[in-house]
Amino acid sequence: MYSYNEFDEAFVRARVAQFTHQVERRIDGSLTEEEFRPLRLMNGLYLQLHAYMLRVAIPYGTLNPHQMRQLAFIADSWDKGYGHFTTRQNIQFNWPKLPDVPKMLSALADVGMHAIQTSGNCVRNVTSDHFAGAAVDEIEDPRPYAELLRQWSTDHPEFQFLPRKFKIAITGAPNDRAVTKAHDIGLRMVKNAAGETGFEVIVGGGLGRTPMVGMVVREFLPIEDLLPYVEAVLSVYNTLGRRDNKYKARIKITLHETGKEEISRMVEERFAELRPLFGGNDQKLLADIREAFATPAFRNAPTDAYDAFYKADPVFRAWADTNLTQHRNDQYAIVTISLKAHGQTPGDATSDQMRVMADLAETYGHNELRISHEQNVILPHVHKGDLPAVHAALVKAGLGTANVGLISDIIACPGMDYCALATARSIPVAQEIATRFDALKLEHDIGPLKIKISGCINACGHHHVGHIGILGLDRAGVENYQITLGGDGTETAVIGERAGPGFAYDEIVPAIERLVQAYLEHREGPEETFLEAYRRLGLQPFKAALYPAEGNKDAA
């Protein structure tokens, strides 16, 4: 992975010193909260319902053990002993005190981390496939390109005050695990007819109050044109994007109002102007970056221990069936560590659990960890012979839940327990769904099913692309939960369809249970997933299960 050079180190330290002075001025009253707000947001510091929240960038979701241990140290020293991993592959600390924030930022700088551009109308944390560099279906590791984009976009003078925030995702595999079609720019690595590698460029995706699937504006972009083309897209958006209405300021609205054909023409025109200005410097930088992402020195060793445990231990076998993914090296596996123990807060990890994961990465995982947008932690390179020991350590730490991709592996935003923008609770709903289906012992029979929950229309829980999406709203001071069905965040992305009227807080879990029961009754066999059944059957049988009173009324 990439390590800071002298420039990076000096830049981050200067930002810490600058913000330290700004915090001092806020504390002594020299700055009002209104004056301080844009300054703190530039450094990832939010004011939530109960306290400040610091959002720390984890570029393209990649961490080393030393960094993970430092996050644990920060959680213990200046928070409440835990952190929350997010859908943008970041980590949030929910309880820092303002005077302590400079110390937290300084501690981050000690390990090559920061909170810059995790907020504000700028290019946010560039996200990527959490299996990058390990996935069997990968064309090429996308992380060097993500790092190139990170360096280019950090403190870019033209793009610090965009019409609205801007999110970029990149994947190197045909199977999209980075939700590229729901980003302002999505980059999917492809090969053209000549076998050359490049990018399919998708623009104008996004969720929130106006969910849209992005449009392809370039079917094939040569790799060497990546930076000038992305800069051209941002330059056009910066010119056309609306600043009179923040609800219409995202590039998806600009694309919709201006039209794909005209936007594409303007981007190509700007690209032609920019391309000669780069002069190959970006490719020299990319070559240096690539060296930091060399393939680990995989060891050649027997996998007998894995085979024996898989046959003999049903608990290990259940975990292996759900939490392991095929690695491009047959002797290795990709391990997904579930942060979704039944009844726990999705995405939360205690400081002790962070240290356990760091130790496992150091001992068995070639010193790499990844954070997924699904709020889990990945060990991308684990030899199969080490998997029994890894599993035993995870179980001991409360991290051995065998539920990845199942109904209890729920994405949920912080909701009204923390967020000042939330209109309903998300976390308790996720906890109750997970514990209910654990009690029913149905989740393995149900099979792959993605539930995503948002506590407001900003959709930080990605509910629009959940197979079952839940949106919490405020209806006259009462929590009301809408259900959407059939959403998909992969290469076949689609926005879910609203099922009908919302449900009260105490009705939402029974409604989900009826919905799942309808799927089990209507599926053509255990091999047909919920999403496949929904696409075959359409909304009607699921709507009938959600609103049985309406069906009885029709029958009468």
Coordinates of C-alpha atoms in Angstrom, one line a residue:
M1 CA 0.0 0.0 0.0
Y2 CA 1.0 3.6 -0.4
S3 CA 3.1 5.3 2.3
Y4 CA 3.5 9.0 2.9
N5 CA 6.5 10.7 1.4
E6 CA 8.0 13.9 2.8
F7 CA 5.5 16.1 0.9
D8 CA 2.5 14.2 2.3
E9 CA 3.9 14.3 5.8
A10 CA 4.6 18.1 5.7
F11 CA 1.2 18.8 4.1
V12 CA -0.8 16.9 6.8
R13 CA 1.3 18.3 9.7
A14 CA 0.7 21.8 8.4
R15 CA -3.1 21.2 8.2
V16 CA -3.0 19.9 11.8
A17 CA -1.2 23.0 13.0
Q18 CA -3.6 25.3 11.1
F19 CA -6.7 23.6 12.5
T20 CA -5.2 23.5 16.0
H21 CA -5.0 27.3 15.9
Q22 CA -8.6 27.5 14.6
V23 CA -9.8 25.3 17.5
E24 CA -8.0 27.5 20.0
R25 CA -9.7 30.6 18.5
R26 CA -13.2 28.9 18.7
I27 CA -12.6 27.9 22.3
D28 CA -11.5 31.4 23.4
G29 CA -14.5 33.0 21.5
S30 CA -12.5 34.6 18.7
L31 CA -14.5 32.6 16.2
T32 CA -18.2 32.1 16.4
E33 CA -19.7 28.7 15.6
E34 CA -20.9 30.1 12.3
E35 CA -17.4 31.2 11.4
F36 CA -15.9 28.0 12.7
R37 CA -18.3 25.7 10.9
P38 CA -16.7 25.7 7.4
L39 CA -13.2 25.4 9.0
R40 CA -14.1 22.3 11.0
L41 CA -15.9 20.7 8.1
M42 CA -12.8 21.1 5.9
N43 CA -11.1 18.9 8.6
G44 CA -13.8 16.3 8.9
L45 CA -15.4 17.6 12.1
Y46 CA -19.2 17.6 12.4
L47 CA -21.5 18.7 15.1
Q48 CA -24.0 15.9 15.7
L49 CA -27.0 15.6 18.1
H50 CA -25.0 15.0 21.3
A51 CA -21.4 15.8 20.5
Y52 CA -18.9 16.5 17.8
M53 CA -18.1 13.7 15.3
L54 CA -14.7 13.2 13.6
R55 CA -14.8 11.4 10.3
V56 CA -11.4 9.9 9.4
A57 CA -10.5 9.1 5.8
I58 CA -9.4 5.6 4.9
P59 CA -8.5 6.0 1.2
Y60 CA -10.0 3.3 -0.9
G61 CA -10.6 1.4 2.3
T62 CA -7.0 0.2 2.8
L63 CA -5.3 0.1 6.2
N64 CA -2.2 -1.5 7.7
P65 CA -2.0 -3.0 11.2
H66 CA -0.2 0.0 12.6
Q67 CA -2.9 2.3 11.5
M68 CA -5.7 0.1 12.8
R69 CA -4.0 0.0 16.2
Q70 CA -3.7 3.8 16.2
L71 CA -7.4 4.0 15.5
A72 CA -7.9 1.8 18.6
F73 CA -5.6 4.1 20.6
I74 CA -7.6 7.2 19.5
A75 CA -10.9 5.5 20.4
D76 CA -9.5 4.7 23.9
S77 CA -7.8 8.1 24.5
W78 CA -10.4 10.6 23.2
D79 CA -13.6 8.8 22.5
K80 CA -15.6 6.0 24.2
G81 CA -13.5 3.0 23.2
Y82 CA -15.0 2.2 19.8
G83 CA -15.3 3.5 16.2
H84 CA -17.9 3.3 13.5
F85 CA -17.0 2.1 10.0
T86 CA -19.0 3.8 7.3
T87 CA -20.4 3.2 3.8
R88 CA -17.6 5.4 2.4
Q89 CA -14.9 3.2 3.8
N90 CA -14.2 5.8 6.5
I91 CA -14.3 5.6 10.3
Q92 CA -16.2 7.9 12.5
F93 CA -15.5 8.8 16.2
N94 CA -18.8 9.9 17.7
W95 CA -17.8 11.5 21.0
P96 CA -14.7 13.7 20.8
K97 CA -14.4 16.8 22.8
L98 CA -13.4 19.9 20.8
P99 CA -10.1 20.6 22.7
D100 CA -9.0 17.0 22.0
V101 CA -9.6 17.0 18.3
P102 CA -6.1 18.5 17.4
K103 CA -4.5 15.7 19.4
M104 CA -6.6 13.1 17.5
L105 CA -5.5 14.6 14.2
S106 CA -1.9 14.7 15.3
A107 CA -2.1 11.0 16.3
L108 CA -3.6 10.2 12.8
A109 CA -0.7 12.1 11.2
D110 CA 1.7 9.9 13.1
V111 CA 0.6 6.9 11.0
G112 CA -0.1 8.6 7.7
M113 CA -3.8 9.3 8.1
H114 CA -6.0 12.4 8.3
A115 CA -9.6 13.7 8.1
I116 CA -9.1 16.1 5.2
Q117 CA -12.0 16.3 2.6
T118 CA -14.2 13.9 4.5
S119 CA -16.7 16.7 4.5
G120 CA -17.4 19.8 2.4
N121 CA -18.2 20.5 -1.2
C122 CA -15.1 18.9 -2.6
V123 CA -13.9 15.5 -3.8
R124 CA -14.5 13.1 -0.9
N125 CA -12.7 9.9 -0.1
V126 CA -12.2 7.9 -3.2
T127 CA -13.7 4.4 -2.7
S128 CA -12.8 1.1 -4.3
D129 CA -13.5 -2.6 -4.4
H130 CA -12.7 -4.0 -1.0
F131 CA -11.3 -7.1 -2.6
A132 CA -8.9 -5.2 -4.9
G133 CA -5.7 -6.9 -5.6
A134 CA -7.1 -10.3 -4.4
A135 CA -10.3 -10.9 -6.4
V136 CA -10.3 -13.8 -8.8
D137 CA -12.4 -11.8 -11.3
E138 CA -10.2 -8.7 -11.3
I139 CA -8.8 -7.2 -14.6
E140 CA -6.3 -5.1 -12.6
D141 CA -5.8 -3.8 -9.1
P142 CA -7.6 -0.4 -9.2
R143 CA -6.0 1.0 -6.0
P144 CA -3.0 2.7 -7.8
Y145 CA -5.5 4.7 -9.8
A146 CA -7.5 5.4 -6.7
E147 CA -4.3 6.7 -5.0
L148 CA -3.5 8.8 -8.1
L149 CA -7.0 10.4 -7.9
R150 CA -6.5 10.9 -4.1
Q151 CA -3.3 12.8 -4.6
W152 CA -4.7 14.8 -7.5
S153 CA -7.9 15.8 -5.7
T154 CA -6.5 16.6 -2.3
D155 CA -6.5 20.4 -1.8
H156 CA -7.0 20.8 -5.6
P157 CA -7.4 24.6 -5.9
E158 CA -10.2 24.5 -8.5
F159 CA -12.3 21.9 -6.8
Q160 CA -12.4 22.9 -3.1
F161 CA -15.7 24.8 -3.4
L162 CA -17.8 22.8 -5.8
P163 CA -21.5 23.3 -6.1
R164 CA -21.9 20.2 -3.9
K165 CA -19.9 17.2 -2.5
F166 CA -18.4 14.9 -5.1
K167 CA -17.9 11.2 -4.8
I168 CA -15.8 8.9 -7.0
A169 CA -15.7 5.1 -6.9
I170 CA -13.4 2.8 -8.9
T171 CA -13.4 -1.0 -9.5
G172 CA -11.1 -3.3 -11.4
A173 CA -13.5 -6.1 -11.8
P174 CA -16.6 -6.8 -14.0
N175 CA -18.5 -7.7 -10.8
D176 CA -19.1 -4.3 -9.3
R177 CA -18.5 -4.4 -5.5
A178 CA -17.9 -0.6 -5.3
V179 CA -21.4 0.6 -6.2
T180 CA -19.9 2.7 -9.1
K181 CA -23.3 3.4 -10.7
A182 CA -24.4 5.3 -7.6
H183 CA -21.5 7.8 -7.6
D184 CA -20.9 11.2 -9.1
I185 CA -18.2 9.5 -11.2
G186 CA -17.9 5.7 -11.4
L187 CA -14.9 4.1 -13.0
R188 CA -15.2 0.5 -14.1
M189 CA -12.1 -1.2 -15.6
V190 CA -12.8 -2.8 -18.9
K191 CA -10.9 -4.2 -22.0
N192 CA -11.6 -3.1 -25.5
A193 CA -11.7 -5.2 -28.7
A194 CA -7.9 -4.9 -29.0
G195 CA -7.4 -6.3 -25.5
E196 CA -6.3 -2.9 -24.1
T197 CA -7.2 -2.0 -20.5
G198 CA -9.1 1.2 -19.8
F199 CA -12.1 2.6 -18.0
E200 CA -15.8 2.8 -18.6
V201 CA -16.8 6.2 -17.2
I202 CA -20.1 6.6 -15.5
V203 CA -21.4 10.0 -14.5
G204 CA -24.4 11.3 -12.5
G205 CA -25.2 8.5 -10.2
G206 CA -26.3 9.1 -6.6
L207 CA -28.8 8.3 -4.0
G208 CA -30.3 10.9 -1.5
R209 CA -33.6 12.6 -2.1
T210 CA -33.3 12.1 -5.9
P211 CA -31.8 8.7 -6.5
M212 CA -30.4 8.1 -10.0
V213 CA -28.3 5.4 -11.7
G214 CA -25.3 7.0 -13.4
M215 CA -25.0 7.2 -17.2
V216 CA -22.1 6.0 -19.3
V217 CA -20.4 9.0 -20.9
R218 CA -17.3 7.1 -22.2
E219 CA -17.4 3.4 -23.0
F220 CA -13.6 3.2 -23.1
L221 CA -11.1 5.6 -21.7
P222 CA -7.5 4.8 -22.1
I223 CA -5.7 4.5 -18.7
E224 CA -3.3 7.3 -19.5
D225 CA -6.2 9.7 -20.0
L226 CA -7.8 9.1 -16.6
L227 CA -6.7 12.3 -14.8
P228 CA -7.4 14.8 -17.6
Y229 CA -10.8 13.2 -18.3
V230 CA -11.9 13.2 -14.6
E231 CA -10.7 16.8 -14.4
A232 CA -12.7 17.7 -17.5
V233 CA -15.9 16.2 -15.9
L234 CA -15.3 18.1 -12.7
S235 CA -14.5 21.3 -14.6
V236 CA -17.7 21.2 -16.5
Y237 CA -19.7 20.4 -13.4
N238 CA -18.0 23.2 -11.5
T239 CA -19.2 25.6 -14.3
L240 CA -22.7 24.3 -14.8
G241 CA -23.6 23.0 -11.3
R242 CA -26.3 24.9 -9.5
R243 CA -25.4 26.9 -6.4
D244 CA -28.8 28.5 -5.9
N245 CA -30.4 25.3 -4.5
K246 CA -28.4 22.7 -2.6
Y247 CA -31.0 20.0 -3.3
K248 CA -30.4 20.5 -7.1
A249 CA -26.6 21.0 -6.9
R250 CA -25.3 17.4 -7.4
I251 CA -24.0 16.5 -10.8
K252 CA -26.8 14.0 -11.3
I253 CA -29.2 17.0 -11.5
T254 CA -26.8 18.9 -13.8
L255 CA -26.7 15.9 -16.1
H256 CA -30.5 15.5 -16.0
E257 CA -31.2 19.2 -16.7
T258 CA -28.5 19.7 -19.3
G259 CA -28.8 16.3 -21.0
K260 CA -26.2 13.5 -21.5
E261 CA -25.4 14.5 -25.1
E262 CA -24.6 18.1 -24.2
I263 CA -22.7 17.2 -21.1
S264 CA -20.6 14.6 -23.0
R265 CA -19.8 17.2 -25.7
M266 CA -18.7 19.7 -23.1
V267 CA -16.6 17.2 -21.3
E268 CA -14.9 16.0 -24.5
E269 CA -14.2 19.6 -25.5
R270 CA -12.7 20.4 -22.1
F271 CA -10.7 17.1 -22.1
A272 CA -9.1 18.1 -25.4
E273 CA -7.9 21.3 -23.8
L274 CA -6.6 19.7 -20.7
R275 CA -5.0 16.6 -22.0
P276 CA -1.9 18.2 -23.5
L277 CA -1.3 20.2 -20.2
F278 CA -0.5 17.1 -18.2
G279 CA 2.6 16.4 -20.2
G280 CA 3.0 12.8 -18.9
N281 CA 3.7 13.9 -15.3
D282 CA 0.6 12.0 -14.1
Q283 CA 2.0 8.8 -15.7
K284 CA 5.3 9.2 -14.0
L285 CA 3.5 9.6 -10.7
L286 CA 1.4 6.6 -11.5
A287 CA 4.4 4.5 -12.2
D288 CA 5.9 5.4 -8.8
I289 CA 2.5 4.7 -7.1
R290 CA 2.2 1.3 -8.7
E291 CA 5.5 0.2 -7.0
A292 CA 3.8 0.6 -3.6
F293 CA 1.1 -1.9 -4.6
A294 CA 3.3 -4.8 -5.5
T295 CA 1.7 -8.3 -5.0
P296 CA 2.4 -9.8 -1.6
A297 CA 5.0 -12.6 -1.3
F298 CA 2.4 -15.4 -1.2
R299 CA 3.7 -18.5 0.5
N300 CA 3.4 -22.0 -1.0
A301 CA 2.2 -24.4 1.8
P302 CA -0.3 -27.2 2.3
T303 CA -3.9 -26.4 3.0
D304 CA -4.6 -29.7 4.8
A305 CA -5.6 -27.9 8.1
Y306 CA -8.3 -26.0 6.3
D307 CA -9.7 -29.1 4.6
A308 CA -9.7 -31.0 7.9
F309 CA -11.5 -28.3 9.9
Y310 CA -14.0 -27.7 7.1
K311 CA -15.0 -31.4 7.2
A312 CA -15.0 -31.8 11.0
D313 CA -16.2 -28.5 12.5
P314 CA -19.7 -27.3 11.5
V315 CA -19.2 -23.9 13.1
F316 CA -16.1 -23.3 11.1
R317 CA -17.8 -24.7 8.0
A318 CA -20.7 -22.3 8.3
W319 CA -18.3 -19.3 8.7
A320 CA -16.2 -20.5 5.7
D321 CA -19.3 -20.8 3.6
T322 CA -20.4 -17.2 4.2
N323 CA -17.4 -15.2 5.1
L324 CA -14.7 -16.5 2.7
T325 CA -14.4 -15.5 -0.9
Q326 CA -12.3 -17.1 -3.6
H327 CA -8.8 -15.6 -3.9
R328 CA -6.8 -15.4 -7.2
N329 CA -4.2 -17.6 -5.5
D330 CA -5.8 -21.0 -4.9
Q331 CA -4.0 -21.5 -1.6
Y332 CA -5.4 -18.3 -0.2
A333 CA -8.8 -16.9 0.7
I334 CA -10.3 -13.5 1.2
V335 CA -11.7 -13.2 4.8
T336 CA -14.6 -10.9 5.5
I337 CA -14.9 -10.1 9.2
S338 CA -18.5 -9.4 10.0
L339 CA -19.1 -6.3 12.2
K340 CA -22.8 -7.4 12.3
A341 CA -23.0 -9.7 15.3
H342 CA -26.7 -10.2 16.0
G343 CA -28.1 -7.4 18.1
Q344 CA -25.0 -5.2 17.8
T345 CA -24.6 -1.8 16.0
P346 CA -23.7 -2.4 12.3
G347 CA -20.2 -1.2 11.5
D348 CA -19.1 -0.6 15.1
A349 CA -15.8 -2.1 16.4
T350 CA -14.4 -1.8 19.9
S351 CA -10.8 -0.8 20.4
D352 CA -10.0 -4.3 21.5
Q353 CA -11.5 -5.7 18.4
M354 CA -9.5 -3.3 16.3
R355 CA -6.3 -4.6 17.9
V356 CA -7.3 -8.2 17.3
M357 CA -7.9 -7.5 13.6
A358 CA -4.6 -5.6 13.4
D359 CA -2.8 -8.6 15.0
L360 CA -4.4 -11.1 12.6
A361 CA -3.5 -8.9 9.6
E362 CA 0.1 -8.8 10.9
T363 CA 0.4 -12.5 11.7
Y364 CA -1.6 -14.0 8.9
G365 CA -2.7 -11.3 6.4
H366 CA 0.4 -9.8 4.8
N367 CA -0.1 -6.6 6.8
E368 CA -3.3 -5.5 5.0
L369 CA -6.8 -4.7 6.1
R370 CA -9.7 -3.3 4.1
I371 CA -12.9 -1.6 5.0
S372 CA -15.9 -2.4 2.8
H373 CA -18.7 0.0 2.0
E374 CA -20.9 -2.7 3.6
Q375 CA -19.4 -1.8 7.0
N376 CA -17.3 -4.9 7.4
V377 CA -13.5 -5.4 7.6
I378 CA -11.5 -7.6 5.2
L379 CA -8.3 -9.6 5.4
P380 CA -7.6 -9.8 1.7
H381 CA -4.8 -12.3 1.7
V382 CA -5.0 -15.3 4.2
H383 CA -3.4 -18.6 3.5
K384 CA -6.0 -21.4 3.9
G385 CA -3.8 -23.2 6.3
D386 CA -4.1 -20.3 8.7
L387 CA -7.9 -20.0 8.5
P388 CA -8.7 -22.2 11.5
A389 CA -6.5 -20.1 13.7
V390 CA -7.9 -16.8 12.3
H391 CA -11.5 -18.1 12.9
A392 CA -10.7 -19.1 16.5
A393 CA -9.3 -15.7 17.3
L394 CA -12.3 -13.9 15.7
V395 CA -14.7 -16.0 17.7
K396 CA -12.9 -15.2 20.9
A397 CA -13.1 -11.5 20.1
G398 CA -16.8 -11.6 19.2
L399 CA -16.0 -11.2 15.5
G400 CA -16.8 -14.7 14.3
T401 CA -20.4 -14.2 13.1
A402 CA -21.1 -16.3 10.0
N403 CA -23.6 -14.0 8.3
V404 CA -21.8 -12.1 5.4
G405 CA -24.3 -11.4 2.6
L406 CA -27.2 -12.7 4.7
I407 CA -30.2 -10.9 6.1
S408 CA -28.5 -9.8 9.3
D409 CA -25.5 -8.3 7.4
I410 CA -27.3 -5.0 7.3
I411 CA -26.0 -1.6 6.3
A412 CA -27.4 1.0 8.6
C413 CA -26.5 4.7 9.0
P414 CA -26.2 6.1 12.6
G415 CA -29.7 7.5 12.3
M416 CA -31.4 9.5 15.1
D417 CA -29.1 7.9 17.8
Y418 CA -26.3 10.3 16.6
C419 CA -27.1 12.3 13.4
A420 CA -28.5 15.8 13.6
L421 CA -30.1 15.3 10.1
A422 CA -31.8 12.0 10.9
T423 CA -35.6 11.8 11.1
A424 CA -35.8 8.3 12.5
R425 CA -33.8 5.6 14.2
S426 CA -31.8 3.1 12.0
I427 CA -29.6 1.2 14.4
P428 CA -32.4 -0.3 16.6
V429 CA -34.3 -1.4 13.5
A430 CA -31.2 -3.2 12.2
Q431 CA -30.6 -4.8 15.6
E432 CA -34.2 -6.0 15.9
I433 CA -34.3 -7.5 12.4
A434 CA -31.0 -9.3 13.0
T435 CA -32.0 -10.7 16.4
R436 CA -35.5 -11.7 15.1
F437 CA -34.1 -13.8 12.2
D438 CA -31.4 -15.2 14.3
A439 CA -34.1 -16.4 16.7
L440 CA -36.1 -17.9 13.8
K441 CA -32.9 -19.7 12.6
L442 CA -33.8 -18.8 9.0
E443 CA -31.1 -16.6 7.6
H444 CA -29.0 -19.4 6.1
D445 CA -32.1 -20.9 4.5
I446 CA -33.1 -17.4 3.1
G447 CA -29.7 -17.1 1.5
P448 CA -28.2 -13.9 0.0
L449 CA -30.3 -10.8 0.9
K450 CA -29.1 -7.3 1.3
I451 CA -31.1 -5.0 3.7
K452 CA -30.0 -1.4 3.8
I453 CA -31.5 1.2 6.3
S454 CA -31.3 5.0 6.2
G455 CA -32.6 7.3 8.9
C456 CA -33.4 10.2 6.5
I457 CA -33.7 11.0 2.8
N458 CA -30.0 11.6 2.5
A459 CA -29.7 7.9 2.2
C460 CA -26.3 7.3 3.9
G461 CA -27.5 3.7 4.4
H462 CA -27.9 3.2 0.7
H463 CA -31.5 2.0 1.1
H464 CA -32.3 2.8 -2.6
V465 CA -30.0 -0.1 -3.7
G466 CA -31.0 -2.6 -1.1
H467 CA -32.8 -5.7 -2.1
I468 CA -35.0 -4.5 0.7
G469 CA -34.5 -0.9 1.5
I470 CA -35.9 0.8 4.6
L471 CA -36.2 4.6 4.9
G472 CA -37.0 6.2 8.2
L473 CA -39.0 9.4 8.1
D474 CA -40.8 11.8 10.4
R475 CA -44.6 11.9 10.0
A476 CA -46.1 14.5 12.4
G477 CA -43.5 13.7 15.0
V478 CA -43.8 9.9 14.7
E479 CA -41.3 7.6 13.1
N480 CA -42.5 6.1 9.8
Y481 CA -40.6 3.5 7.8
Q482 CA -41.0 3.2 4.0
I483 CA -40.0 0.0 2.3
T484 CA -38.4 -0.2 -1.2
L485 CA -37.9 -3.5 -3.0
G486 CA -35.7 -4.8 -5.8
G487 CA -32.8 -2.3 -5.5
D488 CA -29.3 -3.4 -6.6
G489 CA -25.9 -1.7 -6.2
T490 CA -23.9 -4.0 -8.5
E491 CA -23.1 -3.9 -12.2
T492 CA -26.9 -4.4 -12.8
A493 CA -27.7 -1.4 -10.6
V494 CA -31.3 -0.3 -10.2
I495 CA -33.2 1.9 -7.8
G496 CA -35.6 0.0 -5.6
E497 CA -39.4 0.4 -6.0
R498 CA -41.5 1.8 -3.2
A499 CA -43.8 -0.8 -1.9
G500 CA -46.5 1.4 -0.5
P501 CA -47.4 3.3 2.7
G502 CA -44.9 3.3 5.6
F503 CA -44.9 1.4 8.8
A504 CA -44.7 2.5 12.4
Y505 CA -41.6 1.7 14.4
D506 CA -43.2 -1.3 16.1
E507 CA -44.6 -2.6 12.8
I508 CA -41.5 -2.6 10.6
V509 CA -39.9 -5.8 11.8
P510 CA -43.1 -7.9 11.5
A511 CA -43.5 -6.3 8.0
I512 CA -40.0 -7.5 7.0
E513 CA -40.8 -11.0 8.4
R514 CA -44.0 -11.2 6.2
L515 CA -42.0 -10.0 3.2
V516 CA -39.3 -12.7 3.7
Q517 CA -41.9 -15.4 4.3
A518 CA -43.6 -14.5 1.0
Y519 CA -40.2 -14.9 -0.7
L520 CA -39.7 -18.3 0.8
E521 CA -43.2 -19.4 -0.3
H522 CA -42.8 -18.1 -3.9
R523 CA -39.2 -18.9 -4.7
E524 CA -38.6 -21.7 -7.2
G525 CA -36.0 -23.3 -5.0
P526 CA -33.2 -22.5 -2.6
E527 CA -31.0 -21.5 -5.5
E528 CA -33.3 -18.6 -6.5
T529 CA -32.3 -15.5 -4.4
F530 CA -34.6 -12.9 -3.1
L531 CA -33.6 -10.4 -5.8
E532 CA -34.0 -13.0 -8.6
A533 CA -37.5 -13.9 -7.3
Y534 CA -38.5 -10.3 -7.1
R535 CA -37.3 -9.7 -10.7
R536 CA -39.3 -12.8 -11.8
L537 CA -42.5 -12.1 -9.9
G538 CA -42.6 -8.3 -9.7
L539 CA -43.9 -6.2 -6.8
Q540 CA -47.5 -7.6 -6.4
P541 CA -47.0 -10.8 -4.3
F542 CA -44.6 -9.0 -1.9
K543 CA -47.0 -6.0 -1.6
A544 CA -49.8 -8.4 -0.8
A545 CA -47.7 -9.9 2.0
L546 CA -46.8 -6.4 3.3
Y547 CA -50.4 -5.1 3.3
P548 CA -52.6 -8.2 4.0
A549 CA -55.6 -5.9 5.0
E550 CA -55.7 -4.5 1.5
G551 CA -55.8 -7.9 0.0
N552 CA -58.7 -8.9 2.2
K553 CA -60.5 -5.7 1.2
D554 CA -60.0 -6.5 -2.5
A555 CA -61.3 -10.1 -1.9
A556 CA -64.4 -8.8 -0.1

